[in-house]
């Protein structure tokens, strides 16, 4: 394990000086301090603002896995998550414009479609969907995620969604938080073991159909039948390969049609369940009023007025695929700011840094889909939980504290 | 006078470009059509270079037709399923392209890469 310390010129012999890195963020595989000797007379006068960051020998890259079918809100979740950490995630500058990777200060988001072993024509020839494990190179996925987790940069292939071809590789430097999102983050057991936290977005069939209609009806050529046929054709592969991943996830966000409106088929009001696995290291589930008990709560009443159909919460312990879980459920919509803050003030273990942080994050992205219902709310909460998890992991891993001296 | 000269100009160009005159006689007789054809072709080439959403939309349409054809033979076959998967992938790409174009502001995009230019300077105090 490398230990780094920082010296100013006064503590060293005068013939040596330490060069300051111009960037404050170094990639974590750099382990050496750069020494250069200069003449004492030409060295800088007065203050020497030496701040050097060295990384510890073992990695501090936290790996998060996000699994969901196509068109289920992965991109929205990614934007919310990177926003919690600050900054907007952008595709790498100067690289392939069709790159699927997003990079921000703290996070790098990798799309697992880049690990397709067969491109679109290859899959067509073999009669295989992208959901099929035969179309993906899990060995490469495992090696590269392992390398990034250990602080080694990789050359990752690019799958171009527009052309359907595999483009030349791009360089990915190990970030502080690596998010792998796609169809199969938890499919391969070796990759699953590398994940520090995993999330699965489980969208029910009716809601998926409604969302895909919203997304695709604007396209020429699509009709209700074609959308339905597309979902039905992919369903067998989805049920066989993608759906079973939810038993391994630490958090599942399940989206169902509402129970508040009888015979609702518009799919606007949603019932969202946040299923949180118990006993996961560095992750404490969110609860309502009393941890481990079963609660049913309708916040609308004397203190809070809601418009139709209102909001209904429930919380309780349960068993999910043989695991102990806690389920927090929200049915309904937020119409006003005070509903949001009222609900937030009654939930516990949110890992917020200040009162109203969830509300503030939701308002910051009020134009994102799901900002008025449980999907956005729980995605934001999971984002804060991931931040908390990251801070816990990095504080336990720092064996020797880094001393940064600023003169 | 001007029309006569332009006519002759066009006809000479047409002759130079088209070696086989027996087939292309109607073109030569109606040179204004020839000019517009050239113009259209130029426009088409220009469009292909620029078209992100247009290109993808056409791809989506084409893939839906292909999927419907593939499934008319055998709905449970691998080809049918793979074809509809392709439709799904292209629809997702089209939707992402639409979102990207929707909130791309030309000034913001320029300023992201060149924050020091006069148009992009911000003064916070």
GROMACS .gro file of C-alpha atoms in nm, chain A:
model
  407
    1UNK     CA    1   0.000   0.000   0.000
    2UNK     CA    2   0.157   0.330  -0.100
    3UNK     CA    3   0.168   0.607   0.152
    4UNK     CA    4   0.205   0.959   0.030
    5UNK     CA    5   0.321   1.261   0.212
    6UNK     CA    6   0.379   1.614   0.098
    7UNK     CA    7   0.683   1.818   0.163
    8UNK     CA    8   0.736   2.186   0.114
    9UNK     CA    9   1.072   2.313  -0.002
   10UNK     CA   10   1.157   2.429   0.347
   11UNK     CA   11   1.156   2.082   0.489
   12UNK     CA   12   1.380   1.942   0.219
   13UNK     CA   13   1.731   2.022   0.115
   14UNK     CA   14   1.729   2.336  -0.083
   15UNK     CA   15   1.852   2.187  -0.408
   16UNK     CA   16   1.535   1.989  -0.460
   17UNK     CA   17   1.192   2.114  -0.543
   18UNK     CA   18   0.873   1.934  -0.604
   19UNK     CA   19   0.680   2.011  -0.918
   20UNK     CA   20   0.315   2.082  -0.868
   21UNK     CA   21   0.075   1.902  -1.090
   22UNK     CA   22  -0.135   2.152  -1.277
   23UNK     CA   23  -0.448   1.946  -1.247
   24UNK     CA   24  -0.591   1.881  -0.908
   25UNK     CA   25  -0.728   1.548  -1.009
   26UNK     CA   26  -0.475   1.278  -1.083
   27UNK     CA   27  -0.572   0.942  -1.216
   28UNK     CA   28  -0.538   0.695  -0.939
   29UNK     CA   29  -0.270   0.476  -1.092
   30UNK     CA   30  -0.004   0.742  -1.056
   31UNK     CA   31   0.209   0.640  -0.768
   32UNK     CA   32   0.524   0.844  -0.797
   33UNK     CA   33   0.614   1.189  -0.683
   34UNK     CA   34   0.805   1.387  -0.940
   35UNK     CA   35   1.126   1.540  -0.810
   36UNK     CA   36   1.326   1.790  -1.004
   37UNK     CA   37   1.627   1.974  -0.879
   38UNK     CA   38   1.649   2.343  -0.947
   39UNK     CA   39   1.877   2.618  -0.847
   40UNK     CA   40   1.778   2.764  -0.514
   41UNK     CA   41   1.799   3.119  -0.641
   42UNK     CA   42   1.555   3.067  -0.921
   43UNK     CA   43   1.298   2.898  -0.702
   44UNK     CA   44   0.984   3.084  -0.627
   45UNK     CA   45   0.987   3.350  -0.369
   46UNK     CA   46   0.746   3.370  -0.083
   47UNK     CA   47   0.469   3.123  -0.054
   48UNK     CA   48   0.495   2.778  -0.198
   49UNK     CA   49   0.149   2.644  -0.243
   50UNK     CA   50   0.238   2.279  -0.275
   51UNK     CA   51  -0.065   2.059  -0.276
   52UNK     CA   52   0.001   1.714  -0.399
   53UNK     CA   53  -0.253   1.438  -0.421
   54UNK     CA   54  -0.128   1.085  -0.428
   55UNK     CA   55  -0.351   0.788  -0.442
   56UNK     CA   56  -0.316   0.497  -0.208
   57UNK     CA   57  -0.188   0.175  -0.359
   58UNK     CA   58  -0.514  -0.012  -0.346
   59UNK     CA   59  -0.796   0.134  -0.543
   60UNK     CA   60  -1.067   0.361  -0.425
   61UNK     CA   61  -1.284   0.311  -0.730
   62UNK     CA   62  -1.635   0.227  -0.623
   63UNK     CA   63  -1.827   0.024  -0.881
   64UNK     CA   64  -2.204   0.054  -0.913
   65UNK     CA   65  -2.412  -0.165  -1.142
   66UNK     CA   66  -2.743  -0.058  -1.294
   67UNK     CA   67  -2.958  -0.304  -1.484
   68UNK     CA   68  -3.270  -0.229  -1.685
   69UNK     CA   69  -3.429  -0.308  -2.016
   70UNK     CA   70  -3.409  -0.061  -2.299
   71UNK     CA   71  -3.635   0.241  -2.260
   72UNK     CA   72  -3.675   0.199  -1.884
   73UNK     CA   73  -3.512   0.507  -1.742
   74UNK     CA   74  -3.144   0.421  -1.713
   75UNK     CA   75  -3.035   0.749  -1.874
   76UNK     CA   76  -3.259   0.954  -1.647
   77UNK     CA   77  -3.126   0.768  -1.344
   78UNK     CA   78  -2.770   0.832  -1.460
   79UNK     CA   79  -2.831   1.202  -1.492
   80UNK     CA   80  -2.984   1.218  -1.145
   81UNK     CA   81  -2.700   1.015  -0.997
   82UNK     CA   82  -2.421   1.222  -1.150
   83UNK     CA   83  -2.604   1.536  -1.042
   84UNK     CA   84  -2.602   1.422  -0.677
   85UNK     CA   85  -2.224   1.411  -0.694
   86UNK     CA   86  -2.210   1.747  -0.864
   87UNK     CA   87  -2.147   1.840  -1.223
   88UNK     CA   88  -2.304   1.719  -1.542
   89UNK     CA   89  -2.183   1.406  -1.712
   90UNK     CA   90  -2.066   1.459  -2.067
   91UNK     CA   91  -1.941   1.230  -2.343
   92UNK     CA   92  -1.560   1.232  -2.362
   93UNK     CA   93  -1.438   1.542  -2.542
   94UNK     CA   94  -1.256   1.499  -2.868
   95UNK     CA   95  -1.344   1.133  -2.899
   96UNK     CA   96  -1.596   0.937  -3.100
   97UNK     CA   97  -1.916   1.144  -3.107
   98UNK     CA   98  -2.122   0.826  -3.087
   99UNK     CA   99  -1.952   0.714  -2.768
  100UNK     CA  100  -2.187   0.586  -2.502
  101UNK     CA  101  -1.958   0.680  -2.215
  102UNK     CA  102  -2.037   0.974  -1.986
  103UNK     CA  103  -1.769   1.140  -1.776
  104UNK     CA  104  -1.804   1.390  -1.494
  105UNK     CA  105  -1.561   1.495  -1.217
  106UNK     CA  106  -1.636   1.207  -0.987
  107UNK     CA  107  -1.813   0.952  -1.201
  108UNK     CA  108  -1.769   0.766  -1.525
  109UNK     CA  109  -2.067   0.585  -1.671
  110UNK     CA  110  -1.995   0.293  -1.900
  111UNK     CA  111  -2.266   0.144  -2.117
  112UNK     CA  112  -2.238  -0.233  -2.128
  113UNK     CA  113  -2.357  -0.241  -2.489
  114UNK     CA  114  -1.992  -0.166  -2.567
  115UNK     CA  115  -1.914  -0.527  -2.476
  116UNK     CA  116  -2.129  -0.674  -2.750
  117UNK     CA  117  -1.933  -0.947  -2.921
  118UNK     CA  118  -2.165  -0.947  -3.221
  119UNK     CA  119  -2.260  -0.632  -3.405
  120UNK     CA  120  -2.605  -0.576  -3.552
  121UNK     CA  121  -2.545  -0.774  -3.871
  122UNK     CA  122  -2.378  -1.051  -3.675
  123UNK     CA  123  -2.679  -1.080  -3.446
  124UNK     CA  124  -2.917  -1.079  -3.740
  125UNK     CA  125  -2.725  -1.361  -3.907
  126UNK     CA  126  -2.730  -1.573  -3.595
  127UNK     CA  127  -3.089  -1.481  -3.512
  128UNK     CA  128  -2.989  -1.361  -3.165
  129UNK     CA  129  -3.103  -1.053  -2.972
  130UNK     CA  130  -2.880  -0.816  -2.777
  131UNK     CA  131  -3.037  -0.959  -2.462
  132UNK     CA  132  -2.884  -1.298  -2.528
  133UNK     CA  133  -2.559  -1.366  -2.341
  134UNK     CA  134  -2.413  -1.511  -2.662
  135UNK     CA  135  -2.404  -1.160  -2.807
  136UNK     CA  136  -2.188  -1.024  -2.523
  137UNK     CA  137  -1.825  -1.070  -2.427
  138UNK     CA  138  -1.837  -1.125  -2.052
  139UNK     CA  139  -1.469  -1.212  -2.023
  140UNK     CA  140  -1.367  -0.874  -2.159
  141UNK     CA  141  -1.626  -0.702  -1.940
  142UNK     CA  142  -1.488  -0.873  -1.630
  143UNK     CA  143  -1.124  -0.796  -1.715
  144UNK     CA  144  -1.186  -0.431  -1.787
  145UNK     CA  145  -1.408  -0.366  -1.486
  146UNK     CA  146  -1.149  -0.540  -1.268
  147UNK     CA  147  -0.873  -0.328  -1.419
  148UNK     CA  148  -1.063  -0.004  -1.367
  149UNK     CA  149  -1.143  -0.103  -1.012
  150UNK     CA  150  -0.773  -0.160  -0.947
  151UNK     CA  151  -0.684   0.178  -1.088
  152UNK     CA  152  -0.561   0.077  -1.435
  153UNK     CA  153  -0.686   0.259  -1.744
  154UNK     CA  154  -0.835   0.046  -2.022
  155UNK     CA  155  -0.906   0.067  -2.392
  156UNK     CA  156  -1.273  -0.004  -2.410
  157UNK     CA  157  -1.449  -0.086  -2.738
  158UNK     CA  158  -1.736   0.133  -2.853
  159UNK     CA  159  -2.064  -0.004  -2.984
  160UNK     CA  160  -2.216   0.253  -3.215
  161UNK     CA  161  -2.594   0.245  -3.172
  162UNK     CA  162  -2.651   0.445  -3.487
  163UNK     CA  163  -2.457   0.227  -3.730
  164UNK     CA  164  -2.477  -0.094  -3.528
  165UNK     CA  165  -2.103  -0.155  -3.566
  166UNK     CA  166  -1.820  -0.191  -3.320
  167UNK     CA  167  -1.602   0.120  -3.342
  168UNK     CA  168  -1.234   0.151  -3.243
  169UNK     CA  169  -1.163   0.155  -2.870
  170UNK     CA  170  -1.147   0.462  -2.648
  171UNK     CA  171  -0.930   0.518  -2.344
  172UNK     CA  172  -1.111   0.507  -2.010
  173UNK     CA  173  -0.923   0.629  -1.705
  174UNK     CA  174  -1.021   0.489  -1.366
  175UNK     CA  175  -1.261   0.728  -1.194
  176UNK     CA  176  -1.361   0.758  -0.831
  177UNK     CA  177  -1.701   0.611  -0.905
  178UNK     CA  178  -1.756   0.376  -1.196
  179UNK     CA  179  -2.112   0.306  -1.298
  180UNK     CA  180  -2.179   0.021  -1.536
  181UNK     CA  181  -2.524   0.038  -1.684
  182UNK     CA  182  -2.688  -0.192  -1.932
  183UNK     CA  183  -2.871  -0.516  -1.975
  184UNK     CA  184  -2.629  -0.755  -1.803
  185UNK     CA  185  -2.429  -0.597  -1.520
  186UNK     CA  186  -2.524  -0.873  -1.278
  187UNK     CA  187  -2.544  -1.164  -1.518
  188UNK     CA  188  -2.185  -1.282  -1.491
  189UNK     CA  189  -2.090  -1.394  -1.142
  190UNK     CA  190  -1.737  -1.253  -1.156
  191UNK     CA  191  -1.863  -0.908  -1.254
  192UNK     CA  192  -2.129  -0.929  -0.983
  193UNK     CA  193  -1.861  -0.981  -0.720
  194UNK     CA  194  -1.684  -0.663  -0.831
  195UNK     CA  195  -1.992  -0.449  -0.777
  196UNK     CA  196  -2.009  -0.250  -0.454
  197UNK     CA  197  -2.375  -0.176  -0.509
  198UNK     CA  198  -2.627  -0.288  -0.766
  199UNK     CA  199  -2.965  -0.154  -0.875
  200UNK     CA  200  -3.232  -0.308  -1.093
  201UNK     CA  201  -3.514  -0.108  -1.254
  202UNK     CA  202  -3.810  -0.341  -1.280
  203UNK     CA  203  -4.084  -0.193  -1.497
  204UNK     CA  204  -4.409  -0.385  -1.523
  205UNK     CA  205  -4.543  -0.477  -1.865
  206UNK     CA  206  -4.829  -0.228  -1.871
  207UNK     CA  207  -4.607   0.062  -1.770
  208UNK     CA  208  -4.336  -0.044  -2.014
  209UNK     CA  209  -4.591  -0.048  -2.295
  210UNK     CA  210  -4.718   0.298  -2.200
  211UNK     CA  211  -4.365   0.441  -2.182
  212UNK     CA  212  -4.265   0.291  -2.515
  213UNK     CA  213  -4.575   0.430  -2.678
  214UNK     CA  214  -4.483   0.773  -2.546
  215UNK     CA  215  -4.132   0.735  -2.676
  216UNK     CA  216  -4.201   0.585  -3.017
  217UNK     CA  217  -4.531   0.723  -3.142
  218UNK     CA  218  -4.353   1.034  -3.268
  219UNK     CA  219  -4.147   0.819  -3.504
  220UNK     CA  220  -4.275   0.762  -3.855
  221UNK     CA  221  -4.329   0.397  -3.925
  222UNK     CA  222  -4.420   0.302  -3.572
  223UNK     CA  223  -4.771   0.206  -3.482
  224UNK     CA  224  -4.932   0.054  -3.177
  225UNK     CA  225  -4.900  -0.289  -3.332
  226UNK     CA  226  -4.534  -0.254  -3.412
  227UNK     CA  227  -4.453  -0.137  -3.059
  228UNK     CA  228  -4.650  -0.424  -2.913
  229UNK     CA  229  -4.487  -0.674  -3.150
  230UNK     CA  230  -4.143  -0.546  -3.056
  231UNK     CA  231  -4.209  -0.590  -2.683
  232UNK     CA  232  -4.361  -0.935  -2.730
  233UNK     CA  233  -4.078  -1.058  -2.950
  234UNK     CA  234  -3.817  -0.957  -2.694
  235UNK     CA  235  -4.006  -1.088  -2.396
  236UNK     CA  236  -3.880  -1.451  -2.397
  237UNK     CA  237  -3.514  -1.344  -2.400
  238UNK     CA  238  -3.584  -1.073  -2.145
  239UNK     CA  239  -3.751  -1.315  -1.905
  240UNK     CA  240  -3.477  -1.571  -1.948
  241UNK     CA  241  -3.168  -1.354  -1.920
  242UNK     CA  242  -3.241  -1.007  -1.783
  243UNK     CA  243  -3.521  -1.051  -1.534
  244UNK     CA  244  -3.341  -1.306  -1.311
  245UNK     CA  245  -3.081  -1.041  -1.229
  246UNK     CA  246  -3.322  -0.872  -0.992
  247UNK     CA  247  -3.264  -1.135  -0.727
  248UNK     CA  248  -2.901  -1.024  -0.702
  249UNK     CA  249  -2.968  -0.651  -0.685
  250UNK     CA  250  -2.916  -0.460  -0.360
  251UNK     CA  251  -3.196  -0.221  -0.453
  252UNK     CA  252  -3.484  -0.280  -0.692
  253UNK     CA  253  -3.708   0.002  -0.811
  254UNK     CA  254  -4.030  -0.163  -0.921
  255UNK     CA  255  -4.278   0.044  -1.121
  256UNK     CA  256  -4.638  -0.070  -1.142
  257UNK     CA  257  -4.968   0.085  -1.246
  258UNK     CA  258  -5.144   0.281  -0.974
  259UNK     CA  259  -5.396   0.129  -0.737
  260UNK     CA  260  -5.550   0.464  -0.651
  261UNK     CA  261  -5.742   0.504  -0.974
  262UNK     CA  262  -5.964   0.210  -1.065
  263UNK     CA  263  -5.921   0.092  -1.424
  264UNK     CA  264  -5.651   0.342  -1.502
  265UNK     CA  265  -5.487   0.270  -1.837
  266UNK     CA  266  -5.316   0.598  -1.903
  267UNK     CA  267  -5.012   0.506  -1.697
  268UNK     CA  268  -4.958   0.861  -1.579
  269UNK     CA  269  -4.998   0.790  -1.208
  270UNK     CA  270  -4.757   0.521  -1.093
  271UNK     CA  271  -4.707   0.298  -0.795
  272UNK     CA  272  -4.336   0.267  -0.724
  273UNK     CA  273  -4.176   0.026  -0.478
  274UNK     CA  274  -3.822   0.061  -0.352
  275UNK     CA  275  -3.708  -0.285  -0.246
  276UNK     CA  276  -3.393  -0.262  -0.036
  277UNK     CA  277  -3.190  -0.562   0.064
  278UNK     CA  278  -3.108  -0.593   0.433
  279UNK     CA  279  -2.758  -0.661   0.552
  280UNK     CA  280  -2.574  -0.496   0.264
  281UNK     CA  281  -2.246  -0.343   0.377
  282UNK     CA  282  -2.245   0.040   0.391
  283UNK     CA  283  -2.614   0.054   0.295
  284UNK     CA  284  -2.889   0.122   0.548
  285UNK     CA  285  -3.242   0.110   0.406
  286UNK     CA  286  -3.472   0.409   0.415
  287UNK     CA  287  -3.763   0.366   0.654
  288UNK     CA  288  -4.083   0.533   0.758
  289UNK     CA  289  -4.140   0.612   1.127
  290UNK     CA  290  -4.026   0.283   1.279
  291UNK     CA  291  -3.768   0.054   1.128
  292UNK     CA  292  -3.883  -0.302   1.078
  293UNK     CA  293  -4.251  -0.239   1.142
  294UNK     CA  294  -4.530  -0.226   0.887
  295UNK     CA  295  -4.672   0.117   0.819
  296UNK     CA  296  -4.940   0.247   0.588
  297UNK     CA  297  -4.946   0.622   0.557
  298UNK     CA  298  -5.159   0.874   0.369
  299UNK     CA  299  -5.000   1.215   0.425
  300UNK     CA  300  -5.295   1.408   0.281
  301UNK     CA  301  -5.531   1.530   0.549
  302UNK     CA  302  -5.552   1.821   0.780
  303UNK     CA  303  -5.193   1.938   0.759
  304UNK     CA  304  -5.143   1.872   0.391
  305UNK     CA  305  -5.396   1.911   0.111
  306UNK     CA  306  -5.341   1.702  -0.200
  307UNK     CA  307  -5.525   1.700  -0.528
  308UNK     CA  308  -5.673   1.384  -0.680
  309UNK     CA  309  -5.561   1.104  -0.662
  310UNK     CA  310  -5.341   1.196  -0.366
  311UNK     CA  311  -5.041   1.012  -0.228
  312UNK     CA  312  -5.021   0.688  -0.036
  313UNK     CA  313  -4.712   0.543   0.129
  314UNK     CA  314  -4.643   0.210   0.281
  315UNK     CA  315  -4.339   0.053   0.439
  316UNK     CA  316  -4.263  -0.289   0.575
  317UNK     CA  317  -4.027  -0.584   0.590
  318UNK     CA  318  -4.069  -0.864   0.341
  319UNK     CA  319  -3.894  -1.148   0.168
  320UNK     CA  320  -3.784  -1.114  -0.195
  321UNK     CA  321  -3.637  -1.413  -0.377
  322UNK     CA  322  -3.528  -1.557  -0.047
  323UNK     CA  323  -3.363  -1.238   0.077
  324UNK     CA  324  -3.468  -1.022   0.370
  325UNK     CA  325  -3.579  -0.686   0.234
  326UNK     CA  326  -3.751  -0.366   0.338
  327UNK     CA  327  -4.001  -0.223   0.094
  328UNK     CA  328  -4.091   0.143   0.077
  329UNK     CA  329  -4.379   0.207  -0.156
  330UNK     CA  330  -4.528   0.525  -0.296
  331UNK     CA  331  -4.845   0.547  -0.500
  332UNK     CA  332  -4.957   0.876  -0.650
  333UNK     CA  333  -4.813   1.203  -0.763
  334UNK     CA  334  -4.652   1.512  -0.617
  335UNK     CA  335  -4.826   1.828  -0.730
  336UNK     CA  336  -4.666   2.087  -0.513
  337UNK     CA  337  -4.339   2.159  -0.346
  338UNK     CA  338  -4.479   2.137   0.005
  339UNK     CA  339  -4.604   1.782  -0.054
  340UNK     CA  340  -4.251   1.683  -0.143
  341UNK     CA  341  -4.088   1.847   0.157
  342UNK     CA  342  -4.357   1.716   0.391
  343UNK     CA  343  -4.301   1.360   0.277
  344UNK     CA  344  -3.924   1.397   0.294
  345UNK     CA  345  -3.937   1.526   0.650
  346UNK     CA  346  -4.116   1.211   0.764
  347UNK     CA  347  -3.878   0.960   0.609
  348UNK     CA  348  -3.571   0.844   0.797
  349UNK     CA  349  -3.226   0.722   0.698
  350UNK     CA  350  -3.226   0.920   0.377
  351UNK     CA  351  -2.851   0.999   0.401
  352UNK     CA  352  -2.915   1.363   0.319
  353UNK     CA  353  -2.658   1.620   0.426
  354UNK     CA  354  -2.915   1.886   0.506
  355UNK     CA  355  -3.289   1.913   0.552
  356UNK     CA  356  -3.467   1.923   0.219
  357UNK     CA  357  -3.186   1.785   0.007
  358UNK     CA  358  -3.407   1.532  -0.172
  359UNK     CA  359  -3.658   1.805  -0.254
  360UNK     CA  360  -3.383   2.031  -0.378
  361UNK     CA  361  -3.243   1.761  -0.606
  362UNK     CA  362  -3.589   1.686  -0.743
  363UNK     CA  363  -3.652   2.052  -0.814
  364UNK     CA  364  -3.316   2.090  -0.982
  365UNK     CA  365  -3.429   1.841  -1.243
  366UNK     CA  366  -3.800   1.912  -1.256
  367UNK     CA  367  -3.796   1.862  -1.632
  368UNK     CA  368  -3.674   1.501  -1.610
  369UNK     CA  369  -3.938   1.233  -1.656
  370UNK     CA  370  -4.072   1.100  -1.329
  371UNK     CA  371  -4.005   1.416  -1.133
  372UNK     CA  372  -4.354   1.424  -0.992
  373UNK     CA  373  -4.384   1.063  -0.879
  374UNK     CA  374  -4.207   0.782  -0.703
  375UNK     CA  375  -3.969   0.702  -0.987
  376UNK     CA  376  -3.781   1.031  -0.962
  377UNK     CA  377  -3.818   1.040  -0.585
  378UNK     CA  378  -3.670   0.695  -0.528
  379UNK     CA  379  -3.403   0.742  -0.791
  380UNK     CA  380  -3.290   1.055  -0.609
  381UNK     CA  381  -3.293   0.873  -0.275
  382UNK     CA  382  -3.088   0.586  -0.419
  383UNK     CA  383  -2.845   0.845  -0.555
  384UNK     CA  384  -2.797   0.988  -0.206
  385UNK     CA  385  -2.754   0.638  -0.066
  386UNK     CA  386  -2.482   0.571  -0.321
  387UNK     CA  387  -2.307   0.891  -0.219
  388UNK     CA  388  -2.323   0.777   0.142
  389UNK     CA  389  -2.190   0.436   0.045
  390UNK     CA  390  -1.903   0.594  -0.147
  391UNK     CA  391  -1.807   0.812   0.146
  392UNK     CA  392  -1.813   0.518   0.383
  393UNK     CA  393  -1.600   0.303   0.154
  394UNK     CA  394  -1.342   0.571   0.089
  395UNK     CA  395  -1.309   0.665   0.455
  396UNK     CA  396  -1.246   0.304   0.557
  397UNK     CA  397  -0.994   0.246   0.277
  398UNK     CA  398  -0.771   0.543   0.352
  399UNK     CA  399  -0.516   0.381   0.582
  400UNK     CA  400  -0.273   0.670   0.604
  401UNK     CA  401  -0.423   1.011   0.589
  402UNK     CA  402  -0.292   1.233   0.314
  403UNK     CA  403  -0.129   1.547   0.438
  404UNK     CA  404  -0.177   1.841   0.213
  405UNK     CA  405   0.022   2.139   0.324
  406UNK     CA  406  -0.063   2.475   0.191
  407UNK     CA  407   0.177   2.753   0.276
   0.00000   0.00000   0.00000
